[in-house]
Amino acid sequence: MKAGVVGAGILGRLMAFELVNAAWSVALFDQQASMEMHNCSAVAAGLLTPMTELEKCGEVIFDLGSVALLHHWPNIVGALDATEYFQCRGSLVVSHPNDFSELQRFTHIIRDKLQDKTQCQILNQTEILALEPELAKWGSAFYFTKEGCLDNTVILEKLAHYLKNASVQFYLGEKVLNVMPSKIITQRDTYQFDVVFDCRGLSAKAIFSDLRGVRGEVILLHAPDVNITRPVRLLSPKHYLYIVPRKHHHYMLGASEIESEDESNISVRTALELLSSACYLHSGFLEARIIKTMTHLRPTLANHLPKIKYTDGLVAINGLYRHGFLVAPSLVKDAMQYIQHGVASVIYSNLWEKIDANNFI
């Protein structure tokens, strides 16, 4: 069977990964000329935090993310020889003493939605010291035991290498003009496949009419004086900060979420908020070095949930919002379930929508 995958972000690469492992012949298309690309998957923190996402999201994201974190990602990083760039050792949430009511509100929302309350534990200063000694200045924190993170940059690179070794055919720098059932039309040629998988993100507005971009901004720091080993969120009424550890004292800072399709450089406001919050969390960030700042648009649908549209010869997945690495493995597995056993077999049926093939004529 032959598959054409359009879009080489995390979703497209994982889709190609699953297809080649199922013995499909795969072609991967992307308008950028290199797999070392600047897309929304590259501008990500790599958070795998399904429980803390419950504050703003419903059970769908929690279910998709929990399965991906505990089952799919361990298998993926194992196949990629990238286990050292993935961890599932929990995450911490803290707040300024004056903002403790915000922390209580945050955790009450989550605990109300969690069936297993033990996944959200209140830690005192002694318990924080045992987990993250350099955060012991915080008198209390919430510890989400089954959360983690990965290094998105390395995972994207490892997937590209894996796909090349698996003889995936790459069509890079070739602008896709139209995606149709069993057919991909580019500026150079028309290509036929048994099934086309549309993973283009914002370029797929012709299929997803309510698709929009939400601006995200992140900062990568090198902080030799900081030794934090788990993802940490700092809450305040104005904004949230997350800090995600990388190897060799590198940390990704983020949290901005702006309803705009502006792809310009990071704003002064965001940079000040993120950097000042990081320094408040840990004074070691005062002497950190800014490696780079990044911005991109996250493909978002009206309800902030992903959607899978399908018809014979076409599967289109979109709307991953800021949950790309968290939910992509589960969505890809569901797409494979559909291809192999039909739509009646999919797990997340509420995310699936049949489209009329006549719309593409």
mmCIF file of C-alpha atoms in Angstrom:
data_model
loop_
_atom_site.group_PDB
_atom_site.id
_atom_site.type_symbol
_atom_site.label_atom_id
_atom_site.label_comp_id
_atom_site.label_asym_id
_atom_site.label_seq_id
_atom_site.Cartn_x
_atom_site.Cartn_y
_atom_site.Cartn_z
ATOM 1 C CA MET A 1 0.000 0.000 0.000
ATOM 2 C CA LYS A 2 1.183 3.500 -0.858
ATOM 3 C CA ALA A 3 0.667 6.514 1.400
ATOM 4 C CA GLY A 4 1.292 10.191 0.835
ATOM 5 C CA VAL A 5 1.801 12.258 3.992
ATOM 6 C CA VAL A 6 1.605 16.045 3.684
ATOM 7 C CA GLY A 7 3.329 18.026 6.427
ATOM 8 C CA ALA A 8 6.593 17.150 8.189
ATOM 9 C CA GLY A 9 5.875 18.436 11.691
ATOM 10 C CA ILE A 10 5.566 16.040 14.601
ATOM 11 C CA LEU A 11 2.184 14.765 13.400
ATOM 12 C CA GLY A 12 3.360 14.074 9.833
ATOM 13 C CA ARG A 13 6.579 12.436 10.963
ATOM 14 C CA LEU A 14 4.792 10.177 13.440
ATOM 15 C CA MET A 15 2.220 9.291 10.778
ATOM 16 C CA ALA A 16 5.012 8.298 8.383
ATOM 17 C CA PHE A 17 6.743 6.429 11.235
ATOM 18 C CA GLU A 18 3.661 4.291 11.938
ATOM 19 C CA LEU A 19 3.015 3.662 8.259
ATOM 20 C CA VAL A 20 6.520 2.426 7.434
ATOM 21 C CA ASN A 21 6.415 0.208 10.518
ATOM 22 C CA ALA A 22 3.196 -1.264 9.098
ATOM 23 C CA ALA A 23 5.050 -2.011 5.824
ATOM 24 C CA TRP A 24 3.527 0.813 3.775
ATOM 25 C CA SER A 25 5.425 2.598 1.040
ATOM 26 C CA VAL A 26 5.482 6.247 2.184
ATOM 27 C CA ALA A 27 6.140 9.611 0.545
ATOM 28 C CA LEU A 28 6.455 12.698 2.775
ATOM 29 C CA PHE A 29 5.759 16.188 1.410
ATOM 30 C CA ASP A 30 6.611 19.560 2.923
ATOM 31 C CA GLN A 31 6.920 23.018 1.446
ATOM 32 C CA GLN A 32 10.124 23.701 3.363
ATOM 33 C CA ALA A 33 13.350 22.639 1.708
ATOM 34 C CA SER A 34 14.865 20.844 4.695
ATOM 35 C CA MET A 35 13.807 18.541 7.512
ATOM 36 C CA GLU A 36 15.655 20.964 9.822
ATOM 37 C CA MET A 37 12.710 23.323 9.646
ATOM 38 C CA HIS A 38 11.108 26.144 11.544
ATOM 39 C CA ASN A 39 7.539 25.032 12.161
ATOM 40 C CA CYS A 40 5.251 24.901 15.168
ATOM 41 C CA SER A 41 6.676 21.497 16.141
ATOM 42 C CA ALA A 42 10.160 22.990 16.338
ATOM 43 C CA VAL A 43 8.813 25.861 18.460
ATOM 44 C CA ALA A 44 7.549 23.681 21.295
ATOM 45 C CA ALA A 45 8.539 22.937 24.856
ATOM 46 C CA GLY A 46 7.952 19.194 24.671
ATOM 47 C CA LEU A 47 5.689 19.151 27.718
ATOM 48 C CA LEU A 48 3.872 15.864 28.314
ATOM 49 C CA THR A 49 1.543 17.020 31.069
ATOM 50 C CA PRO A 50 -1.962 15.629 30.590
ATOM 51 C CA MET A 51 -3.031 16.231 34.188
ATOM 52 C CA THR A 52 -2.116 19.903 34.424
ATOM 53 C CA GLU A 53 -3.814 20.466 31.072
ATOM 54 C CA LEU A 54 -7.081 19.518 32.767
ATOM 55 C CA GLU A 55 -7.270 23.032 34.179
ATOM 56 C CA LYS A 56 -8.219 24.424 30.765
ATOM 57 C CA CYS A 57 -9.011 21.306 28.744
ATOM 58 C CA GLY A 58 -11.482 18.495 29.083
ATOM 59 C CA GLU A 59 -11.048 14.771 29.382
ATOM 60 C CA VAL A 60 -10.343 14.254 25.679
ATOM 61 C CA ILE A 61 -6.898 15.870 25.851
ATOM 62 C CA PHE A 62 -6.240 14.129 29.167
ATOM 63 C CA ASP A 63 -7.115 10.720 27.690
ATOM 64 C CA LEU A 64 -5.123 11.259 24.474
ATOM 65 C CA GLY A 65 -2.126 12.575 26.389
ATOM 66 C CA SER A 66 -2.107 9.993 29.172
ATOM 67 C CA VAL A 67 -2.061 7.080 26.739
ATOM 68 C CA ALA A 68 0.629 8.755 24.654
ATOM 69 C CA LEU A 69 2.833 9.483 27.668
ATOM 70 C CA LEU A 70 2.548 6.097 29.362
ATOM 71 C CA HIS A 71 2.406 3.795 26.319
ATOM 72 C CA HIS A 72 3.095 5.342 22.907
ATOM 73 C CA TRP A 73 6.047 7.628 23.658
ATOM 74 C CA PRO A 74 8.104 4.964 25.472
ATOM 75 C CA ASN A 75 7.749 2.706 22.409
ATOM 76 C CA ILE A 76 8.574 5.539 20.002
ATOM 77 C CA VAL A 77 11.706 6.768 21.785
ATOM 78 C CA GLY A 78 12.822 3.164 22.189
ATOM 79 C CA ALA A 79 12.606 2.588 18.442
ATOM 80 C CA LEU A 80 14.435 5.886 17.829
ATOM 81 C CA ASP A 81 17.191 5.126 20.366
ATOM 82 C CA ALA A 82 16.228 8.352 22.121
ATOM 83 C CA THR A 83 15.163 7.253 25.607
ATOM 84 C CA GLU A 84 17.594 9.697 27.252
ATOM 85 C CA TYR A 85 15.627 12.587 25.714
ATOM 86 C CA PHE A 86 12.353 11.474 27.289
ATOM 87 C CA GLN A 87 11.307 11.354 30.926
ATOM 88 C CA CYS A 88 8.190 10.597 32.945
ATOM 89 C CA ARG A 89 9.148 11.574 36.496
ATOM 90 C CA GLY A 90 6.338 13.976 37.272
ATOM 91 C CA SER A 91 6.025 17.764 37.275
ATOM 92 C CA LEU A 92 5.741 20.470 39.921
ATOM 93 C CA VAL A 93 3.408 23.458 40.184
ATOM 94 C CA VAL A 94 4.209 26.360 42.506
ATOM 95 C CA SER A 95 2.991 29.908 43.092
ATOM 96 C CA HIS A 96 4.056 33.073 44.883
ATOM 97 C CA PRO A 97 2.734 33.076 48.496
ATOM 98 C CA ASN A 98 0.511 36.046 47.617
ATOM 99 C CA ASP A 99 -0.967 33.999 44.763
ATOM 100 C CA PHE A 100 -1.664 30.845 46.778
ATOM 101 C CA SER A 101 -5.376 31.190 46.056
ATOM 102 C CA GLU A 102 -4.521 30.829 42.351
ATOM 103 C CA LEU A 103 -2.683 27.599 43.079
ATOM 104 C CA GLN A 104 -5.633 26.313 45.111
ATOM 105 C CA ARG A 105 -8.052 27.193 42.308
ATOM 106 C CA PHE A 106 -5.796 25.476 39.761
ATOM 107 C CA THR A 107 -5.447 22.260 41.722
ATOM 108 C CA HIS A 108 -9.100 22.102 42.806
ATOM 109 C CA ILE A 109 -10.174 22.151 39.161
ATOM 110 C CA ILE A 110 -7.769 19.355 38.304
ATOM 111 C CA ARG A 111 -8.453 17.180 41.337
ATOM 112 C CA ASP A 112 -12.192 17.404 40.660
ATOM 113 C CA LYS A 113 -11.571 15.913 37.219
ATOM 114 C CA LEU A 114 -9.038 13.247 38.243
ATOM 115 C CA GLN A 115 -10.365 9.828 39.149
ATOM 116 C CA ASP A 116 -7.052 8.850 40.744
ATOM 117 C CA LYS A 117 -6.447 11.654 43.285
ATOM 118 C CA THR A 118 -3.031 10.213 44.186
ATOM 119 C CA GLN A 119 -1.685 11.551 40.892
ATOM 120 C CA CYS A 120 -1.841 15.063 42.424
ATOM 121 C CA GLN A 121 0.076 15.315 45.712
ATOM 122 C CA ILE A 122 0.625 18.289 48.027
ATOM 123 C CA LEU A 123 4.303 18.563 49.000
ATOM 124 C CA ASN A 124 5.771 20.386 51.972
ATOM 125 C CA GLN A 125 9.215 21.996 51.954
ATOM 126 C CA THR A 126 10.955 18.817 53.092
ATOM 127 C CA GLU A 127 9.314 16.790 50.333
ATOM 128 C CA ILE A 128 10.200 19.409 47.722
ATOM 129 C CA LEU A 129 13.797 19.258 48.939
ATOM 130 C CA ALA A 130 13.853 15.516 48.308
ATOM 131 C CA LEU A 131 12.568 15.909 44.740
ATOM 132 C CA GLU A 132 14.087 19.193 43.562
ATOM 133 C CA PRO A 133 16.590 20.514 46.124
ATOM 134 C CA GLU A 134 17.010 23.856 44.350
ATOM 135 C CA LEU A 135 13.316 24.643 44.705
ATOM 136 C CA ALA A 136 13.292 24.179 48.468
ATOM 137 C CA LYS A 137 12.625 27.885 49.047
ATOM 138 C CA TRP A 138 9.016 27.148 48.119
ATOM 139 C CA GLY A 139 7.069 26.206 51.198
ATOM 140 C CA SER A 140 4.613 24.032 49.279
ATOM 141 C CA ALA A 141 4.020 22.681 45.805
ATOM 142 C CA PHE A 142 1.751 20.336 43.924
ATOM 143 C CA TYR A 143 3.384 17.264 42.444
ATOM 144 C CA PHE A 144 1.744 15.589 39.452
ATOM 145 C CA THR A 145 3.268 12.147 39.546
ATOM 146 C CA LYS A 146 2.522 10.866 36.040
ATOM 147 C CA GLU A 147 3.762 13.681 33.851
ATOM 148 C CA GLY A 148 6.928 14.250 31.866
ATOM 149 C CA CYS A 149 8.647 15.931 28.960
ATOM 150 C CA LEU A 150 10.849 15.290 25.963
ATOM 151 C CA ASP A 151 13.344 17.226 23.875
ATOM 152 C CA ASN A 152 11.250 18.059 20.812
ATOM 153 C CA THR A 153 14.250 19.119 18.715
ATOM 154 C CA VAL A 154 16.062 15.819 19.169
ATOM 155 C CA ILE A 155 12.906 13.762 18.641
ATOM 156 C CA LEU A 156 12.191 15.556 15.352
ATOM 157 C CA GLU A 157 15.777 14.927 14.219
ATOM 158 C CA LYS A 158 15.644 11.270 15.237
ATOM 159 C CA LEU A 159 12.366 10.765 13.385
ATOM 160 C CA ALA A 160 13.816 12.334 10.223
ATOM 161 C CA HIS A 161 16.823 10.005 10.402
ATOM 162 C CA TYR A 162 14.604 6.977 11.031
ATOM 163 C CA LEU A 163 12.381 7.781 8.059
ATOM 164 C CA LYS A 164 15.352 8.254 5.752
ATOM 165 C CA ASN A 165 16.737 4.871 6.777
ATOM 166 C CA ALA A 166 13.286 3.363 6.199
ATOM 167 C CA SER A 167 13.402 4.523 2.542
ATOM 168 C CA VAL A 168 10.653 7.106 2.886
ATOM 169 C CA GLN A 169 10.577 9.243 -0.251
ATOM 170 C CA PHE A 170 10.918 12.935 0.557
ATOM 171 C CA TYR A 171 9.443 15.765 -1.487
ATOM 172 C CA LEU A 172 10.846 18.800 0.283
ATOM 173 C CA GLY A 173 10.599 22.365 -0.953
ATOM 174 C CA GLU A 174 7.700 21.298 -3.155
ATOM 175 C CA LYS A 175 4.656 23.462 -2.501
ATOM 176 C CA VAL A 176 1.450 21.433 -2.213
ATOM 177 C CA LEU A 177 -1.354 23.132 -4.142
ATOM 178 C CA ASN A 178 -4.156 20.706 -3.331
ATOM 179 C CA VAL A 179 -4.835 17.609 -1.243
ATOM 180 C CA MET A 180 -7.545 15.247 -2.473
ATOM 181 C CA PRO A 181 -8.599 11.648 -1.834
ATOM 182 C CA SER A 182 -5.723 9.455 -3.083
ATOM 183 C CA LYS A 183 -4.078 12.438 -4.769
ATOM 184 C CA ILE A 184 -1.543 15.172 -3.955
ATOM 185 C CA ILE A 185 -1.110 18.026 -6.416
ATOM 186 C CA THR A 186 2.056 20.094 -6.137
ATOM 187 C CA GLN A 187 3.529 22.907 -8.202
ATOM 188 C CA ARG A 188 5.610 20.292 -10.052
ATOM 189 C CA ASP A 189 3.406 17.230 -10.508
ATOM 190 C CA THR A 190 0.388 15.167 -9.443
ATOM 191 C CA TYR A 191 0.991 12.087 -7.282
ATOM 192 C CA GLN A 192 -1.339 9.127 -6.749
ATOM 193 C CA PHE A 193 -1.600 7.067 -3.536
ATOM 194 C CA ASP A 194 -3.876 4.531 -1.922
ATOM 195 C CA VAL A 195 -4.396 6.933 1.000
ATOM 196 C CA VAL A 196 -3.354 10.542 1.575
ATOM 197 C CA PHE A 197 -2.772 11.808 5.127
ATOM 198 C CA ASP A 198 -3.135 15.568 5.484
ATOM 199 C CA CYS A 199 -1.032 16.801 8.434
ATOM 200 C CA ARG A 200 -0.416 20.344 7.165
ATOM 201 C CA GLY A 201 -1.603 22.408 10.109
ATOM 202 C CA LEU A 202 -2.597 25.929 9.080
ATOM 203 C CA SER A 203 -2.201 25.192 5.376
ATOM 204 C CA ALA A 204 -5.310 22.982 5.520
ATOM 205 C CA LYS A 205 -7.915 25.742 5.897
ATOM 206 C CA ALA A 206 -9.692 24.506 2.756
ATOM 207 C CA ILE A 207 -10.625 21.332 4.663
ATOM 208 C CA PHE A 208 -10.965 22.834 8.161
ATOM 209 C CA SER A 209 -12.955 26.025 7.708
ATOM 210 C CA ASP A 210 -12.692 27.099 11.376
ATOM 211 C CA LEU A 211 -8.917 26.665 11.539
ATOM 212 C CA ARG A 212 -6.896 29.571 12.921
ATOM 213 C CA GLY A 213 -3.407 30.247 14.235
ATOM 214 C CA VAL A 214 -2.635 31.013 17.887
ATOM 215 C CA ARG A 215 0.728 32.652 18.449
ATOM 216 C CA GLY A 216 3.183 30.986 20.837
ATOM 217 C CA GLU A 217 6.566 32.270 22.011
ATOM 218 C CA VAL A 218 9.402 30.421 23.776
ATOM 219 C CA ILE A 219 12.926 31.162 25.002
ATOM 220 C CA LEU A 220 15.792 28.655 25.209
ATOM 221 C CA LEU A 221 18.287 29.348 28.007
ATOM 222 C CA HIS A 222 21.607 27.874 29.064
ATOM 223 C CA ALA A 223 21.744 28.083 32.868
ATOM 224 C CA PRO A 224 24.800 26.320 34.383
ATOM 225 C CA ASP A 225 23.787 27.501 37.875
ATOM 226 C CA VAL A 226 20.400 25.772 37.700
ATOM 227 C CA ASN A 227 19.779 22.082 38.399
ATOM 228 C CA ILE A 228 16.047 21.493 37.929
ATOM 229 C CA THR A 229 15.233 18.039 36.588
ATOM 230 C CA ARG A 230 11.442 18.134 36.151
ATOM 231 C CA PRO A 231 9.019 20.456 34.365
ATOM 232 C CA VAL A 232 7.914 23.273 36.663
ATOM 233 C CA ARG A 233 4.972 25.671 36.346
ATOM 234 C CA LEU A 234 4.812 28.972 38.188
ATOM 235 C CA LEU A 235 1.267 30.293 38.504
ATOM 236 C CA SER A 236 0.132 33.882 38.842
ATOM 237 C CA PRO A 237 -3.182 35.605 38.045
ATOM 238 C CA LYS A 238 -1.587 37.421 35.088
ATOM 239 C CA HIS A 239 0.310 34.648 33.349
ATOM 240 C CA TYR A 240 1.783 31.173 33.710
ATOM 241 C CA LEU A 241 5.414 30.235 33.267
ATOM 242 C CA TYR A 242 6.612 26.750 32.464
ATOM 243 C CA ILE A 243 10.233 25.679 32.605
ATOM 244 C CA VAL A 244 11.157 22.461 30.834
ATOM 245 C CA PRO A 245 14.610 20.945 31.429
ATOM 246 C CA ARG A 246 16.875 19.838 28.604
ATOM 247 C CA LYS A 247 20.254 18.165 28.783
ATOM 248 C CA HIS A 248 23.412 20.056 29.807
ATOM 249 C CA HIS A 249 21.646 22.789 31.820
ATOM 250 C CA HIS A 250 19.436 24.001 28.981
ATOM 251 C CA TYR A 251 15.880 25.072 29.778
ATOM 252 C CA MET A 252 12.901 25.999 27.632
ATOM 253 C CA LEU A 253 10.691 28.805 28.928
ATOM 254 C CA GLY A 254 7.209 29.387 27.642
ATOM 255 C CA ALA A 255 3.550 30.061 28.299
ATOM 256 C CA SER A 256 2.512 32.859 25.956
ATOM 257 C CA GLU A 257 -0.738 32.296 24.077
ATOM 258 C CA ILE A 258 -1.915 35.128 21.850
ATOM 259 C CA GLU A 259 -4.936 35.147 19.549
ATOM 260 C CA SER A 260 -3.028 36.406 16.527
ATOM 261 C CA GLU A 261 -1.540 35.055 13.313
ATOM 262 C CA ASP A 262 1.462 37.357 13.673
ATOM 263 C CA GLU A 263 4.672 35.353 13.125
ATOM 264 C CA SER A 264 7.108 38.175 13.916
ATOM 265 C CA ASN A 265 9.818 37.913 16.580
ATOM 266 C CA ILE A 266 9.084 37.556 20.279
ATOM 267 C CA SER A 267 7.605 40.630 21.936
ATOM 268 C CA VAL A 268 9.364 42.631 24.658
ATOM 269 C CA ARG A 269 6.359 42.030 26.932
ATOM 270 C CA THR A 270 6.618 38.246 26.643
ATOM 271 C CA ALA A 271 10.404 38.227 27.012
ATOM 272 C CA LEU A 272 10.238 40.364 30.168
ATOM 273 C CA GLU A 273 7.456 38.281 31.705
ATOM 274 C CA LEU A 274 9.114 34.937 31.012
ATOM 275 C CA LEU A 275 12.620 35.966 32.057
ATOM 276 C CA SER A 276 11.574 37.821 35.211
ATOM 277 C CA SER A 277 9.341 34.912 36.274
ATOM 278 C CA ALA A 278 12.165 32.426 35.659
ATOM 279 C CA CYS A 279 14.554 34.491 37.797
ATOM 280 C CA TYR A 280 11.955 34.692 40.542
ATOM 281 C CA LEU A 281 11.527 30.932 40.446
ATOM 282 C CA HIS A 282 15.293 30.323 40.671
ATOM 283 C CA SER A 283 17.960 33.014 41.092
ATOM 284 C CA GLY A 284 20.381 30.942 39.018
ATOM 285 C CA PHE A 285 18.580 32.104 35.882
ATOM 286 C CA LEU A 286 19.974 35.618 36.447
ATOM 287 C CA GLU A 287 23.292 34.503 34.975
ATOM 288 C CA ALA A 288 21.777 32.300 32.275
ATOM 289 C CA ARG A 289 22.473 32.958 28.603
ATOM 290 C CA ILE A 290 19.709 33.377 26.038
ATOM 291 C CA ILE A 291 20.427 30.838 23.314
ATOM 292 C CA LYS A 292 17.477 31.757 21.118
ATOM 293 C CA THR A 293 13.901 32.994 21.061
ATOM 294 C CA MET A 294 11.267 31.419 18.839
ATOM 295 C CA THR A 295 7.720 32.153 17.746
ATOM 296 C CA HIS A 296 5.206 30.255 15.638
ATOM 297 C CA LEU A 297 1.495 29.697 15.089
ATOM 298 C CA ARG A 298 -0.320 26.717 16.547
ATOM 299 C CA PRO A 299 -3.149 25.318 14.399
ATOM 300 C CA THR A 300 -6.316 25.671 16.448
ATOM 301 C CA LEU A 301 -9.975 24.817 15.846
ATOM 302 C CA ALA A 302 -12.978 26.550 17.389
ATOM 303 C CA ASN A 303 -13.286 24.185 20.373
ATOM 304 C CA HIS A 304 -9.504 23.853 20.957
ATOM 305 C CA LEU A 305 -9.771 20.121 20.291
ATOM 306 C CA PRO A 306 -8.213 18.119 17.455
ATOM 307 C CA LYS A 307 -10.350 16.749 14.673
ATOM 308 C CA ILE A 308 -9.930 13.954 12.134
ATOM 309 C CA LYS A 309 -11.834 14.271 8.852
ATOM 310 C CA TYR A 310 -12.001 11.290 6.550
ATOM 311 C CA THR A 311 -13.323 9.880 3.324
ATOM 312 C CA ASP A 312 -12.154 7.052 1.088
ATOM 313 C CA GLY A 313 -8.523 7.729 0.239
ATOM 314 C CA LEU A 314 -8.053 10.665 2.632
ATOM 315 C CA VAL A 315 -7.450 11.213 6.349
ATOM 316 C CA ALA A 316 -6.954 14.825 7.514
ATOM 317 C CA ILE A 317 -5.834 15.495 11.103
ATOM 318 C CA ASN A 318 -5.654 19.004 12.505
ATOM 319 C CA GLY A 319 -6.246 21.356 15.435
ATOM 320 C CA LEU A 320 -3.563 20.042 17.786
ATOM 321 C CA TYR A 321 -3.265 23.564 19.239
ATOM 322 C CA ARG A 322 -0.507 23.612 21.889
ATOM 323 C CA HIS A 323 -0.811 19.868 22.544
ATOM 324 C CA GLY A 324 1.075 18.559 19.510
ATOM 325 C CA PHE A 325 3.653 16.322 21.210
ATOM 326 C CA LEU A 326 1.183 15.371 23.927
ATOM 327 C CA VAL A 327 -1.607 14.039 21.699
ATOM 328 C CA ALA A 328 -0.070 13.318 18.275
ATOM 329 C CA PRO A 329 0.912 9.675 18.998
ATOM 330 C CA SER A 330 -2.623 8.768 20.082
ATOM 331 C CA LEU A 331 -4.210 10.485 17.068
ATOM 332 C CA VAL A 332 -1.830 8.681 14.722
ATOM 333 C CA LYS A 333 -2.643 5.341 16.345
ATOM 334 C CA ASP A 334 -6.358 6.059 15.855
ATOM 335 C CA ALA A 335 -5.745 6.896 12.186
ATOM 336 C CA MET A 336 -3.936 3.585 11.760
ATOM 337 C CA GLN A 337 -6.841 1.809 13.459
ATOM 338 C CA TYR A 338 -9.213 3.351 10.915
ATOM 339 C CA ILE A 339 -7.038 2.408 7.948
ATOM 340 C CA GLN A 340 -6.651 -1.166 9.098
ATOM 341 C CA HIS A 341 -10.092 -1.913 10.566
ATOM 342 C CA GLY A 342 -12.528 0.827 9.584
ATOM 343 C CA VAL A 343 -14.100 3.778 11.364
ATOM 344 C CA ALA A 344 -16.172 1.571 13.669
ATOM 345 C CA SER A 345 -12.937 0.483 15.366
ATOM 346 C CA VAL A 346 -11.522 3.913 16.274
ATOM 347 C CA ILE A 347 -11.124 4.800 19.942
ATOM 348 C CA TYR A 348 -11.787 8.553 19.797
ATOM 349 C CA SER A 349 -14.897 8.466 17.635
ATOM 350 C CA ASN A 350 -16.065 11.888 18.882
ATOM 351 C CA LEU A 351 -13.096 13.449 17.074
ATOM 352 C CA TRP A 352 -13.904 11.860 13.695
ATOM 353 C CA GLU A 353 -16.005 13.500 10.985
ATOM 354 C CA LYS A 354 -16.993 12.024 7.628
ATOM 355 C CA ILE A 355 -16.567 14.382 4.674
ATOM 356 C CA ASP A 356 -18.184 14.139 1.253
ATOM 357 C CA ALA A 357 -15.722 13.108 -1.459
ATOM 358 C CA ASN A 358 -17.714 15.261 -3.886
ATOM 359 C CA ASN A 359 -16.315 18.320 -2.099
ATOM 360 C CA PHE A 360 -12.995 17.642 -3.810
ATOM 361 C CA ILE A 361 -14.292 17.417 -7.384
#
